[in-house]
PDB file of C-alpha atoms in Angstrom:
ATOM      1  CA  MET K   1      38.748 -20.292  96.146  1.00  0.00           C
ATOM      2  CA  THR K   2      36.463 -22.332  93.913  1.00  0.00           C
ATOM      3  CA  PRO K   3      32.753 -23.117  94.300  1.00  0.00           C
ATOM      4  CA  ARG K   4      33.472 -26.610  94.888  1.00  0.00           C
ATOM      5  CA  THR K   5      36.062 -25.863  97.888  1.00  0.00           C
ATOM      6  CA  ARG K   6      33.481 -23.315  99.651  1.00  0.00           C
ATOM      7  CA  VAL K   7      31.145 -26.211 100.349  1.00  0.00           C
ATOM      8  CA  PRO K   8      31.802 -27.446 103.764  1.00  0.00           C
ATOM      9  CA  TRP K   9      33.111 -30.841 104.315  1.00  0.00           C
ATOM     10  CA  GLN K  10      29.984 -31.599 106.518  1.00  0.00           C
ATOM     11  CA  ALA K  11      27.662 -30.795 103.465  1.00  0.00           C
ATOM     12  CA  LYS K  12      29.553 -33.329 101.364  1.00  0.00           C
ATOM     13  CA  PHE K  13      29.780 -36.076 104.314  1.00  0.00           C
ATOM     14  CA  ALA K  14      26.162 -35.635 104.697  1.00  0.00           C
ATOM     15  CA  SER K  15      25.390 -35.752 100.776  1.00  0.00           C
ATOM     16  CA  LEU K  16      27.259 -38.884 100.775  1.00  0.00           C
ATOM     17  CA  ALA K  17      25.486 -40.884 103.250  1.00  0.00           C
ATOM     18  CA  LEU K  18      21.921 -39.385 101.716  1.00  0.00           C
ATOM     19  CA  ILE K  19      23.353 -40.529  98.326  1.00  0.00           C
ATOM     20  CA  TRP K  20      24.625 -43.920  99.084  1.00  0.00           C
ATOM     21  CA  GLY K  21      21.833 -44.832 101.512  1.00  0.00           C
ATOM     22  CA  ALA K  22      19.027 -43.663  98.923  1.00  0.00           C
ATOM     23  CA  SER K  23      21.041 -46.101  96.409  1.00  0.00           C
ATOM     24  CA  PHE K  24      18.813 -48.969  97.586  1.00  0.00           C
ATOM     25  CA  LEU K  25      15.667 -47.264  97.044  1.00  0.00           C
ATOM     26  CA  PHE K  26      16.881 -46.208  93.761  1.00  0.00           C
ATOM     27  CA  MET K  27      17.531 -49.925  92.701  1.00  0.00           C
ATOM     28  CA  LYS K  28      14.081 -50.911  93.968  1.00  0.00           C
ATOM     29  CA  PHE K  29      12.515 -48.505  91.615  1.00  0.00           C
ATOM     30  CA  GLY K  30      14.645 -49.667  88.745  1.00  0.00           C
ATOM     31  CA  LEU K  31      13.496 -52.996  89.280  1.00  0.00           C
ATOM     32  CA  ARG K  32      10.012 -52.052  88.260  1.00  0.00           C
ATOM     33  CA  TRP K  33      11.480 -51.900  84.587  1.00  0.00           C
ATOM     34  CA  PHE K  34      14.747 -53.724  84.441  1.00  0.00           C
ATOM     35  CA  ALA K  35      16.676 -56.658  85.357  1.00  0.00           C
ATOM     36  CA  PRO K  36      19.580 -56.774  87.960  1.00  0.00           C
ATOM     37  CA  LEU K  37      22.101 -57.104  85.316  1.00  0.00           C
ATOM     38  CA  GLN K  38      20.839 -54.091  83.223  1.00  0.00           C
ATOM     39  CA  ILE K  39      20.742 -52.045  86.548  1.00  0.00           C
ATOM     40  CA  ALA K  40      24.291 -52.818  87.293  1.00  0.00           C
ATOM     41  CA  THR K  41      25.394 -52.122  83.735  1.00  0.00           C
ATOM     42  CA  ALA K  42      23.811 -48.648  83.445  1.00  0.00           C
ATOM     43  CA  ARG K  43      24.846 -47.598  86.916  1.00  0.00           C
ATOM     44  CA  ILE K  44      28.647 -48.687  86.079  1.00  0.00           C
ATOM     45  CA  VAL K  45      28.519 -47.397  82.632  1.00  0.00           C
ATOM     46  CA  LEU K  46      27.122 -43.932  83.737  1.00  0.00           C
ATOM     47  CA  GLY K  47      29.545 -43.671  86.824  1.00  0.00           C
ATOM     48  CA  ALA K  48      32.348 -44.469  84.784  1.00  0.00           C
ATOM     49  CA  VAL K  49      31.416 -41.705  82.149  1.00  0.00           C
ATOM     50  CA  THR K  50      31.107 -39.188  85.098  1.00  0.00           C
ATOM     51  CA  VAL K  51      34.098 -40.065  86.806  1.00  0.00           C
ATOM     52  CA  LEU K  52      36.391 -39.769  83.974  1.00  0.00           C
ATOM     53  CA  LEU K  53      34.936 -36.433  83.212  1.00  0.00           C
ATOM     54  CA  LEU K  54      35.699 -35.659  86.686  1.00  0.00           C
ATOM     55  CA  LEU K  55      38.931 -36.637  86.377  1.00  0.00           C
ATOM     56  CA  ARG K  56      39.751 -34.984  83.282  1.00  0.00           C
ATOM     57  CA  PHE K  57      38.157 -31.675  84.732  1.00  0.00           C
ATOM     58  CA  THR K  58      40.596 -32.225  87.874  1.00  0.00           C
ATOM     59  CA  GLY K  59      43.702 -32.426  85.811  1.00  0.00           C
ATOM     60  CA  GLY K  60      43.963 -36.270  86.806  1.00  0.00           C
ATOM     61  CA  ARG K  61      44.838 -39.233  84.785  1.00  0.00           C
ATOM     62  CA  LEU K  62      44.482 -42.820  84.657  1.00  0.00           C
ATOM     63  CA  PRO K  63      47.141 -45.358  86.078  1.00  0.00           C
ATOM     64  CA  ARG K  64      49.859 -46.908  84.029  1.00  0.00           C
ATOM     65  CA  GLY K  65      51.542 -50.308  84.373  1.00  0.00           C
ATOM     66  CA  ARG K  66      50.504 -53.877  83.243  1.00  0.00           C
ATOM     67  CA  ARG K  67      50.679 -55.048  86.711  1.00  0.00           C
ATOM     68  CA  VAL K  68      48.246 -52.443  88.002  1.00  0.00           C
ATOM     69  CA  TRP K  69      45.581 -52.976  85.393  1.00  0.00           C
ATOM     70  CA  LEU K  70      45.448 -56.660  85.832  1.00  0.00           C
ATOM     71  CA  HIS K  71      44.920 -56.349  89.578  1.00  0.00           C
ATOM     72  CA  LEU K  72      42.260 -53.739  88.798  1.00  0.00           C
ATOM     73  CA  VAL K  73      40.451 -56.319  86.702  1.00  0.00           C
ATOM     74  CA  VAL K  74      39.931 -58.585  89.964  1.00  0.00           C
ATOM     75  CA  VAL K  75      39.205 -55.392  92.093  1.00  0.00           C
ATOM     76  CA  ALA K  76      36.719 -54.302  89.641  1.00  0.00           C
ATOM     77  CA  VAL K  77      34.667 -57.346  90.007  1.00  0.00           C
ATOM     78  CA  PHE K  78      34.657 -57.305  94.005  1.00  0.00           C
ATOM     79  CA  LEU K  79      34.148 -53.310  94.247  1.00  0.00           C
ATOM     80  CA  CYS K  80      31.617 -52.812  91.393  1.00  0.00           C
ATOM     81  CA  SER K  81      30.498 -55.751  89.029  1.00  0.00           C
ATOM     82  CA  LEU K  82      29.706 -58.316  91.730  1.00  0.00           C
ATOM     83  CA  PRO K  83      28.137 -55.876  94.321  1.00  0.00           C
ATOM     84  CA  PHE K  84      26.464 -53.848  91.974  1.00  0.00           C
ATOM     85  CA  THR K  85      24.691 -56.885  90.396  1.00  0.00           C
ATOM     86  CA  LEU K  86      24.035 -58.735  93.616  1.00  0.00           C
ATOM     87  CA  PHE K  87      22.334 -55.944  95.514  1.00  0.00           C
ATOM     88  CA  PRO K  88      19.452 -55.430  93.261  1.00  0.00           C
ATOM     89  CA  LEU K  89      19.402 -59.217  92.840  1.00  0.00           C
ATOM     90  CA  GLY K  90      18.746 -59.313  96.413  1.00  0.00           C
ATOM     91  CA  GLU K  91      16.377 -56.629  96.480  1.00  0.00           C
ATOM     92  CA  GLU K  92      14.115 -58.785  94.103  1.00  0.00           C
ATOM     93  CA  ARG K  93      13.309 -60.874  97.387  1.00  0.00           C
ATOM     94  CA  VAL K  94      13.800 -58.602 100.217  1.00  0.00           C
ATOM     95  CA  SER K  95      13.077 -54.639 101.032  1.00  0.00           C
ATOM     96  CA  SER K  96      15.421 -51.972 100.073  1.00  0.00           C
ATOM     97  CA  ALA K  97      15.867 -51.316 103.737  1.00  0.00           C
ATOM     98  CA  LEU K  98      16.935 -54.884 104.514  1.00  0.00           C
ATOM     99  CA  ALA K  99      19.474 -54.692 101.735  1.00  0.00           C
ATOM    100  CA  GLY K 100      20.863 -51.707 103.274  1.00  0.00           C
ATOM    101  CA  ILE K 101      21.304 -53.350 106.393  1.00  0.00           C
ATOM    102  CA  GLY K 102      23.281 -56.258 104.482  1.00  0.00           C
ATOM    103  CA  ASN K 103      25.709 -53.497 103.349  1.00  0.00           C
ATOM    104  CA  ALA K 104      26.796 -53.149 106.896  1.00  0.00           C
ATOM    105  CA  ILE K 105      28.523 -56.429 106.808  1.00  0.00           C
ATOM    106  CA  THR K 106      31.149 -54.805 104.863  1.00  0.00           C
ATOM    107  CA  PRO K 107      33.643 -53.770 107.978  1.00  0.00           C
ATOM    108  CA  ILE K 108      33.440 -57.175 109.424  1.00  0.00           C
ATOM    109  CA  ALA K 109      34.009 -58.844 105.952  1.00  0.00           C
ATOM    110  CA  THR K 110      37.020 -56.504 105.476  1.00  0.00           C
ATOM    111  CA  VAL K 111      38.643 -57.741 108.859  1.00  0.00           C
ATOM    112  CA  LEU K 112      37.915 -61.300 107.748  1.00  0.00           C
ATOM    113  CA  ALA K 113      39.675 -60.586 104.466  1.00  0.00           C
ATOM    114  CA  THR K 114      42.590 -59.326 106.091  1.00  0.00           C
ATOM    115  CA  MET K 115      43.066 -62.271 108.107  1.00  0.00           C
ATOM    116  CA  ALA K 116      43.051 -64.314 104.791  1.00  0.00           C
ATOM    117  CA  LEU K 117      45.073 -62.082 102.535  1.00  0.00           C
ATOM    118  CA  LEU K 118      47.298 -60.161 104.980  1.00  0.00           C
ATOM    119  CA  PRO K 119      47.751 -62.793 107.907  1.00  0.00           C
ATOM    120  CA  ALA K 120      50.891 -61.030 109.156  1.00  0.00           C
ATOM    121  CA  GLN K 121      48.777 -58.398 110.344  1.00  0.00           C
ATOM    122  CA  ARG K 122      47.690 -59.356 113.853  1.00  0.00           C
ATOM    123  CA  LEU K 123      44.098 -58.902 114.870  1.00  0.00           C
ATOM    124  CA  PRO K 124      43.134 -57.732 118.716  1.00  0.00           C
ATOM    125  CA  ALA K 125      40.897 -59.870 120.656  1.00  0.00           C
ATOM    126  CA  ARG K 126      38.069 -57.109 120.599  1.00  0.00           C
ATOM    127  CA  LYS K 127      38.143 -57.329 117.020  1.00  0.00           C
ATOM    128  CA  ILE K 128      37.719 -61.277 116.902  1.00  0.00           C
ATOM    129  CA  ALA K 129      35.045 -60.916 119.356  1.00  0.00           C
ATOM    130  CA  ALA K 130      33.348 -58.029 117.201  1.00  0.00           C
ATOM    131  CA  ILE K 131      33.296 -60.515 114.480  1.00  0.00           C
ATOM    132  CA  VAL K 132      31.366 -63.061 116.467  1.00  0.00           C
ATOM    133  CA  VAL K 133      28.951 -60.834 117.635  1.00  0.00           C
ATOM    134  CA  GLY K 134      28.391 -59.294 114.154  1.00  0.00           C
ATOM    135  CA  PHE K 135      27.466 -62.902 112.870  1.00  0.00           C
ATOM    136  CA  MET K 136      25.232 -63.504 115.789  1.00  0.00           C
ATOM    137  CA  GLY K 137      23.412 -60.142 114.728  1.00  0.00           C
ATOM    138  CA  VAL K 138      23.042 -61.534 111.051  1.00  0.00           C
ATOM    139  CA  ILE K 139      21.471 -64.697 112.837  1.00  0.00           C
ATOM    140  CA  VAL K 140      19.033 -62.586 114.670  1.00  0.00           C
ATOM    141  CA  ILE K 141      17.952 -60.685 111.516  1.00  0.00           C
ATOM    142  CA  ALA K 142      17.742 -64.187 109.675  1.00  0.00           C
ATOM    143  CA  GLN K 143      15.401 -65.389 112.567  1.00  0.00           C
ATOM    144  CA  PRO K 144      15.891 -69.182 111.675  1.00  0.00           C
ATOM    145  CA  TRP K 145      13.554 -69.939 114.584  1.00  0.00           C
ATOM    146  CA  ASP K 146      10.640 -68.182 113.344  1.00  0.00           C
ATOM    147  CA  ALA K 147       9.327 -69.335 109.736  1.00  0.00           C
ATOM    148  CA  VAL K 148       6.568 -66.835 109.561  1.00  0.00           C
ATOM    149  CA  GLY K 149       8.627 -63.586 110.632  1.00  0.00           C
ATOM    150  CA  GLN K 150      11.940 -64.147 109.046  1.00  0.00           C
ATOM    151  CA  PRO K 151      13.227 -62.506 105.758  1.00  0.00           C
ATOM    152  CA  ASP K 152      13.680 -63.913 102.693  1.00  0.00           C
ATOM    153  CA  LEU K 153      17.045 -65.766 103.413  1.00  0.00           C
ATOM    154  CA  VAL K 154      18.160 -66.280  99.866  1.00  0.00           C
ATOM    155  CA  GLY K 155      17.824 -62.495  99.244  1.00  0.00           C
ATOM    156  CA  PHE K 156      19.105 -61.485 102.441  1.00  0.00           C
ATOM    157  CA  GLY K 157      22.100 -63.747 101.951  1.00  0.00           C
ATOM    158  CA  ILE K 158      22.746 -62.199  98.470  1.00  0.00           C
ATOM    159  CA  THR K 159      22.825 -58.755 100.063  1.00  0.00           C
ATOM    160  CA  LEU K 160      25.303 -60.096 102.774  1.00  0.00           C
ATOM    161  CA  VAL K 161      27.880 -61.453  99.869  1.00  0.00           C
ATOM    162  CA  ALA K 162      27.403 -58.192  98.082  1.00  0.00           C
ATOM    163  CA  GLY K 163      28.346 -56.115 101.218  1.00  0.00           C
ATOM    164  CA  ALA K 164      31.394 -58.739 101.847  1.00  0.00           C
ATOM    165  CA  SER K 165      32.464 -58.247  98.452  1.00  0.00           C
ATOM    166  CA  TYR K 166      33.622 -54.787  99.130  1.00  0.00           C
ATOM    167  CA  GLY K 167      35.776 -55.920 102.054  1.00  0.00           C
ATOM    168  CA  ILE K 168      37.579 -58.507  99.760  1.00  0.00           C
ATOM    169  CA  GLY K 169      38.035 -55.788  96.943  1.00  0.00           C
ATOM    170  CA  TRP K 170      39.683 -53.072  99.359  1.00  0.00           C
ATOM    171  CA  THR K 171      41.649 -55.622 101.036  1.00  0.00           C
ATOM    172  CA  TRP K 172      42.882 -56.649  97.715  1.00  0.00           C
ATOM    173  CA  VAL K 173      43.676 -53.219  96.978  1.00  0.00           C
ATOM    174  CA  ARG K 174      45.728 -52.753 100.201  1.00  0.00           C
ATOM    175  CA  LYS K 175      47.752 -56.056  99.531  1.00  0.00           C
ATOM    176  CA  TYR K 176      48.566 -55.634  95.852  1.00  0.00           C
ATOM    177  CA  LEU K 177      48.126 -51.775  94.925  1.00  0.00           C
ATOM    178  CA  SER K 178      48.956 -49.770  98.223  1.00  0.00           C
ATOM    179  CA  HIS K 179      52.294 -49.207  96.724  1.00  0.00           C
ATOM    180  CA  ALA K 180      51.128 -48.012  93.408  1.00  0.00           C
ATOM    181  CA  ASP K 181      50.781 -44.297  92.559  1.00  0.00           C
ATOM    182  CA  ILE K 182      47.223 -44.449  92.083  1.00  0.00           C
ATOM    183  CA  GLY K 183      45.646 -41.205  93.880  1.00  0.00           C
ATOM    184  CA  GLY K 184      42.537 -39.206  94.074  1.00  0.00           C
ATOM    185  CA  LEU K 185      39.927 -40.006  91.392  1.00  0.00           C
ATOM    186  CA  ALA K 186      42.443 -42.131  89.328  1.00  0.00           C
ATOM    187  CA  LEU K 187      41.436 -45.242  91.155  1.00  0.00           C
ATOM    188  CA  PRO K 188      37.600 -45.048  90.916  1.00  0.00           C
ATOM    189  CA  ALA K 189      37.930 -43.848  87.218  1.00  0.00           C
ATOM    190  CA  ALA K 190      40.097 -47.039  86.354  1.00  0.00           C
ATOM    191  CA  LEU K 191      37.875 -49.416  88.284  1.00  0.00           C
ATOM    192  CA  LEU K 192      34.664 -48.227  86.787  1.00  0.00           C
ATOM    193  CA  THR K 193      36.162 -48.182  83.212  1.00  0.00           C
ATOM    194  CA  VAL K 194      37.099 -51.946  83.789  1.00  0.00           C
ATOM    195  CA  ALA K 195      33.943 -52.844  85.195  1.00  0.00           C
ATOM    196  CA  ALA K 196      32.229 -50.987  82.420  1.00  0.00           C
ATOM    197  CA  ALA K 197      34.124 -53.362  80.095  1.00  0.00           C
ATOM    198  CA  GLN K 198      33.265 -56.247  81.992  1.00  0.00           C
ATOM    199  CA  MET K 199      29.432 -55.612  82.345  1.00  0.00           C
ATOM    200  CA  THR K 200      29.163 -54.894  78.769  1.00  0.00           C
ATOM    201  CA  VAL K 201      30.487 -58.187  77.995  1.00  0.00           C
ATOM    202  CA  VAL K 202      28.051 -59.876  80.656  1.00  0.00           C
ATOM    203  CA  VAL K 203      25.068 -57.899  79.729  1.00  0.00           C
ATOM    204  CA  THR K 204      25.483 -58.863  75.889  1.00  0.00           C
ATOM    205  CA  VAL K 205      25.689 -62.618  76.850  1.00  0.00           C
ATOM    206  CA  TRP K 206      22.573 -62.209  79.206  1.00  0.00           C
ATOM    207  CA  TRP K 207      20.699 -60.410  76.357  1.00  0.00           C
ATOM    208  CA  LEU K 208      21.495 -63.271  73.831  1.00  0.00           C
ATOM    209  CA  LEU K 209      20.237 -65.796  76.138  1.00  0.00           C
ATOM    210  CA  HIS K 210      16.854 -63.653  76.629  1.00  0.00           C
ATOM    211  CA  ARG K 211      16.265 -62.161  73.269  1.00  0.00           C
ATOM    212  CA  ALA K 212      12.906 -63.826  73.205  1.00  0.00           C
ATOM    213  CA  ASP K 213      11.720 -61.290  75.950  1.00  0.00           C
ATOM    214  CA  HIS K 214      14.255 -58.422  75.210  1.00  0.00           C
ATOM    215  CA  ALA K 215      14.423 -56.753  71.797  1.00  0.00           C
ATOM    216  CA  THR K 216      17.775 -55.014  73.125  1.00  0.00           C
ATOM    217  CA  PRO K 217      20.081 -55.199  75.932  1.00  0.00           C
ATOM    218  CA  TRP K 218      18.034 -52.203  77.385  1.00  0.00           C
ATOM    219  CA  SER K 219      14.449 -53.237  76.777  1.00  0.00           C
ATOM    220  CA  ALA K 220      12.353 -53.334  79.809  1.00  0.00           C
ATOM    221  CA  GLN K 221      11.390 -56.713  81.407  1.00  0.00           C
ATOM    222  CA  PRO K 222       8.139 -58.295  80.288  1.00  0.00           C
ATOM    223  CA  ASP K 223       6.411 -57.888  83.763  1.00  0.00           C
ATOM    224  CA  ALA K 224       7.385 -53.987  83.893  1.00  0.00           C
ATOM    225  CA  VAL K 225       5.177 -52.111  86.115  1.00  0.00           C
ATOM    226  CA  GLY K 226       4.172 -48.555  85.609  1.00  0.00           C
ATOM    227  CA  ALA K 227       5.622 -45.785  83.615  1.00  0.00           C
ATOM    228  CA  ALA K 228       9.474 -45.844  82.824  1.00  0.00           C
ATOM    229  CA  THR K 229      10.224 -42.477  83.991  1.00  0.00           C
ATOM    230  CA  GLY K 230      10.719 -43.356  87.562  1.00  0.00           C
ATOM    231  CA  PRO K 231      12.986 -46.366  86.598  1.00  0.00           C
ATOM    232  CA  VAL K 232      15.015 -44.522  84.173  1.00  0.00           C
ATOM    233  CA  LEU K 233      15.509 -41.499  86.604  1.00  0.00           C
ATOM    234  CA  SER K 234      16.584 -44.106  89.269  1.00  0.00           C
ATOM    235  CA  LEU K 235      19.377 -45.635  86.844  1.00  0.00           C
ATOM    236  CA  LEU K 236      20.445 -42.148  86.087  1.00  0.00           C
ATOM    237  CA  ALA K 237      20.895 -41.275  90.004  1.00  0.00           C
ATOM    238  CA  LEU K 238      22.577 -44.735  90.614  1.00  0.00           C
ATOM    239  CA  GLY K 239      25.121 -43.737  88.056  1.00  0.00           C
ATOM    240  CA  MET K 240      25.714 -40.312  87.851  1.00  0.00           C
ATOM    241  CA  LEU K 241      25.333 -39.475  91.613  1.00  0.00           C
ATOM    242  CA  GLY K 242      26.012 -42.767  93.585  1.00  0.00           C
ATOM    243  CA  THR K 243      28.564 -44.009  91.311  1.00  0.00           C
ATOM    244  CA  GLY K 244      29.964 -40.591  90.002  1.00  0.00           C
ATOM    245  CA  LEU K 245      29.627 -37.442  91.824  1.00  0.00           C
ATOM    246  CA  ALA K 246      29.782 -39.427  95.188  1.00  0.00           C
ATOM    247  CA  TYR K 247      33.453 -40.238  94.586  1.00  0.00           C
ATOM    248  CA  LEU K 248      34.288 -36.677  94.167  1.00  0.00           C
ATOM    249  CA  PHE K 249      32.493 -35.775  97.382  1.00  0.00           C
ATOM    250  CA  GLN K 250      34.487 -38.657  99.186  1.00  0.00           C
ATOM    251  CA  PHE K 251      37.794 -37.602  97.825  1.00  0.00           C
ATOM    252  CA  ASP K 252      37.128 -34.166  99.314  1.00  0.00           C
ATOM    253  CA  VAL K 253      35.692 -35.161 102.547  1.00  0.00           C
ATOM    254  CA  PHE K 254      38.890 -37.475 103.141  1.00  0.00           C
ATOM    255  CA  ARG K 255      41.294 -34.788 102.165  1.00  0.00           C
ATOM    256  CA  ALA K 256      39.680 -32.353 104.690  1.00  0.00           C
ATOM    257  CA  VAL K 257      39.261 -34.443 107.768  1.00  0.00           C
ATOM    258  CA  GLY K 258      41.124 -37.743 106.816  1.00  0.00           C
ATOM    259  CA  GLN K 259      40.205 -41.303 106.541  1.00  0.00           C
ATOM    260  CA  GLN K 260      39.181 -41.831 110.122  1.00  0.00           C
ATOM    261  CA  VAL K 261      36.257 -39.346 110.264  1.00  0.00           C
ATOM    262  CA  GLY K 262      35.287 -39.838 106.351  1.00  0.00           C
ATOM    263  CA  SER K 263      34.930 -43.466 107.042  1.00  0.00           C
ATOM    264  CA  LEU K 264      31.885 -42.999 109.557  1.00  0.00           C
ATOM    265  CA  VAL K 265      29.825 -42.466 106.854  1.00  0.00           C
ATOM    266  CA  THR K 266      29.474 -46.384 106.414  1.00  0.00           C
ATOM    267  CA  TYR K 267      27.371 -46.317 109.726  1.00  0.00           C
ATOM    268  CA  LEU K 268      24.646 -43.948 108.213  1.00  0.00           C
ATOM    269  CA  ILE K 269      24.243 -45.741 105.125  1.00  0.00           C
ATOM    270  CA  PRO K 270      22.058 -48.453 106.722  1.00  0.00           C
ATOM    271  CA  ILE K 271      20.083 -45.900 108.676  1.00  0.00           C
ATOM    272  CA  VAL K 272      19.146 -43.859 105.709  1.00  0.00           C
ATOM    273  CA  SER K 273      18.195 -46.811 103.583  1.00  0.00           C
ATOM    274  CA  VAL K 274      15.746 -47.756 106.292  1.00  0.00           C
ATOM    275  CA  VAL K 275      14.123 -44.467 106.811  1.00  0.00           C
ATOM    276  CA  LEU K 276      13.729 -43.955 103.014  1.00  0.00           C
ATOM    277  CA  GLY K 277      12.375 -47.300 102.655  1.00  0.00           C
ATOM    278  CA  TYR K 278       9.848 -46.814 105.552  1.00  0.00           C
ATOM    279  CA  VAL K 279       8.908 -43.158 104.095  1.00  0.00           C
ATOM    280  CA  VAL K 280       8.751 -43.735 100.569  1.00  0.00           C
ATOM    281  CA  LEU K 281       7.903 -47.406 100.249  1.00  0.00           C
ATOM    282  CA  HIS K 282       6.178 -48.244 103.635  1.00  0.00           C
ATOM    283  CA  GLU K 283       8.499 -50.777 104.320  1.00  0.00           C
ATOM    284  CA  ARG K 284       8.402 -52.407 107.657  1.00  0.00           C
ATOM    285  CA  LEU K 285      11.218 -54.346 109.649  1.00  0.00           C
ATOM    286  CA  GLY K 286      10.152 -56.700 112.443  1.00  0.00           C
ATOM    287  CA  PRO K 287      11.394 -56.262 116.117  1.00  0.00           C
ATOM    288  CA  TRP K 288      14.121 -59.087 115.705  1.00  0.00           C
ATOM    289  CA  GLN K 289      15.445 -57.215 112.372  1.00  0.00           C
ATOM    290  CA  TRP K 290      15.837 -54.025 114.400  1.00  0.00           C
ATOM    291  CA  VAL K 291      17.781 -55.948 117.091  1.00  0.00           C
ATOM    292  CA  GLY K 292      19.816 -57.661 114.845  1.00  0.00           C
ATOM    293  CA  SER K 293      20.603 -54.834 112.862  1.00  0.00           C
ATOM    294  CA  ALA K 294      21.834 -52.733 115.842  1.00  0.00           C
ATOM    295  CA  VAL K 295      24.007 -55.673 116.931  1.00  0.00           C
ATOM    296  CA  VAL K 296      25.518 -55.721 113.408  1.00  0.00           C
ATOM    297  CA  LEU K 297      26.056 -52.163 113.324  1.00  0.00           C
ATOM    298  CA  THR K 298      27.714 -52.009 116.632  1.00  0.00           C
ATOM    299  CA  ALA K 299      29.887 -54.786 115.725  1.00  0.00           C
ATOM    300  CA  ALA K 300      31.018 -53.113 112.611  1.00  0.00           C
ATOM    301  CA  VAL K 301      31.727 -49.796 114.734  1.00  0.00           C
ATOM    302  CA  VAL K 302      33.997 -51.783 117.084  1.00  0.00           C
ATOM    303  CA  VAL K 303      35.806 -54.023 114.441  1.00  0.00           C
ATOM    304  CA  SER K 304      36.823 -51.005 112.493  1.00  0.00           C
ATOM    305  CA  ARG K 305      38.049 -49.002 115.466  1.00  0.00           C
ATOM    306  CA  PRO K 306      41.979 -48.538 115.272  1.00  0.00           C
ATOM    307  CA  ALA K 307      43.932 -49.074 118.353  1.00  0.00           C
ATOM    308  CA  ARG K 308      44.939 -45.639 118.170  1.00  0.00           C
ATOM    309  CA  LEU K 309      44.198 -42.669 116.248  1.00  0.00           C
ATOM    310  CA  PRO K 310      46.764 -41.438 114.099  1.00  0.00           C
ATOM    311  CA  GLU K 311      47.073 -37.810 112.943  1.00  0.00           C
ATOM    312  CA  PRO K 312      45.191 -37.637 109.594  1.00  0.00           C
ATOM    313  CA  ALA K 313      47.659 -36.647 106.617  1.00  0.00           C
ATOM    314  CA  ALA K 314      46.659 -33.994 104.599  1.00  0.00           C
ATOM    315  CA  GLU K 315      48.584 -35.028 101.730  1.00  0.00           C
ATOM    316  CA  ASP K 316      46.957 -38.449 101.624  1.00  0.00           C
ATOM    317  CA  VAL K 317      44.182 -38.160  99.364  1.00  0.00           C
ATOM    318  CA  ARG K 318      43.776 -41.719  97.829  1.00  0.00           C
ATOM    319  CA  ALA K 319      40.182 -42.855  97.455  1.00  0.00           C
ATOM    320  CA  PRO K 320      39.352 -44.820 100.221  1.00  0.00           C
ATOM    321  CA  SER K 321      36.845 -47.695 100.568  1.00  0.00           C
ATOM    322  CA  PRO K 322      33.394 -46.893 100.079  1.00  0.00           C
ATOM    323  CA  ALA K 323      32.157 -49.419 102.348  1.00  0.00           C
ATOM    324  CA  GLY K 324      28.909 -48.955 100.900  1.00  0.00           C
ATOM    325  CA  THR K 325      30.025 -47.329  97.462  1.00  0.00           C
ATOM    326  CA  PRO K 326      28.393 -47.087  95.815  1.00  0.00           C
ATOM    327  CA  ALA K 327      25.770 -49.155  96.505  1.00  0.00           C
ATOM    328  CA  SER K 328      25.351 -48.785  97.707  1.00  0.00           C
TER     329      SER K 328
END
């Protein structure tokens, strides 16, 4: 038995919730020195290097086939490039706690994407009702009736789009890649490799447009606050832990207890982000935001519950949706 297999799955499950929940805090720290595009690019590149090393260490290999890689280009946008850019962009305007709550929209968005991309799959009435309730929760959080107490609607909306992009991406995987032989760490390794190429191009174009303020693509923002140590360490944590090591933990948890139990980590991520935001950054949520968050989380739980619980297949160890992957 290796040291990795001796670690109980419960410890890895708890680590996933902590790592992905803390990613919103790390992004907030990173914004003190870096722009959202810089944070996203560093996170993806560091994550790609980490997962590729893990893939090699575990004896895996990248998928093959032109069709597979063409679909991975699309999936990488929705699962990596877009959400990893939008979350820090939203956190420029809202708290890390509220950004974590925005991530909870993922299960609801997944069902909506399923209705659009997989119309043959009929949805029970309870899931449709849960979607409606979930959107009511979003409205409660936004508080359109209270201009004083409401959060920044643009920032909160950006985090909702980021969370929803995960649902679109994983539904695309189900539709177009479910029959491809992409198991274990091969999928996240391929996704992050493609996303790293995408973001390298994007951040280079961004830098060319902002050369007056940035000597290099990795130069700090002109209004950088404090020492560089915290923001740089935050980027390392986002990339190597939240977008690297967390995938290995997720793989092990799903292999140990199946997707049904492993996916419950989705509902712990917003809780961790709220607690860390309160303890570390002294962030506060208003009473309506607490109520709306509870409604959204409840709807997410209901909408992701299957009609029946199948026995988890021990041999099915594909990398599942991170639902807050890493954000998260």
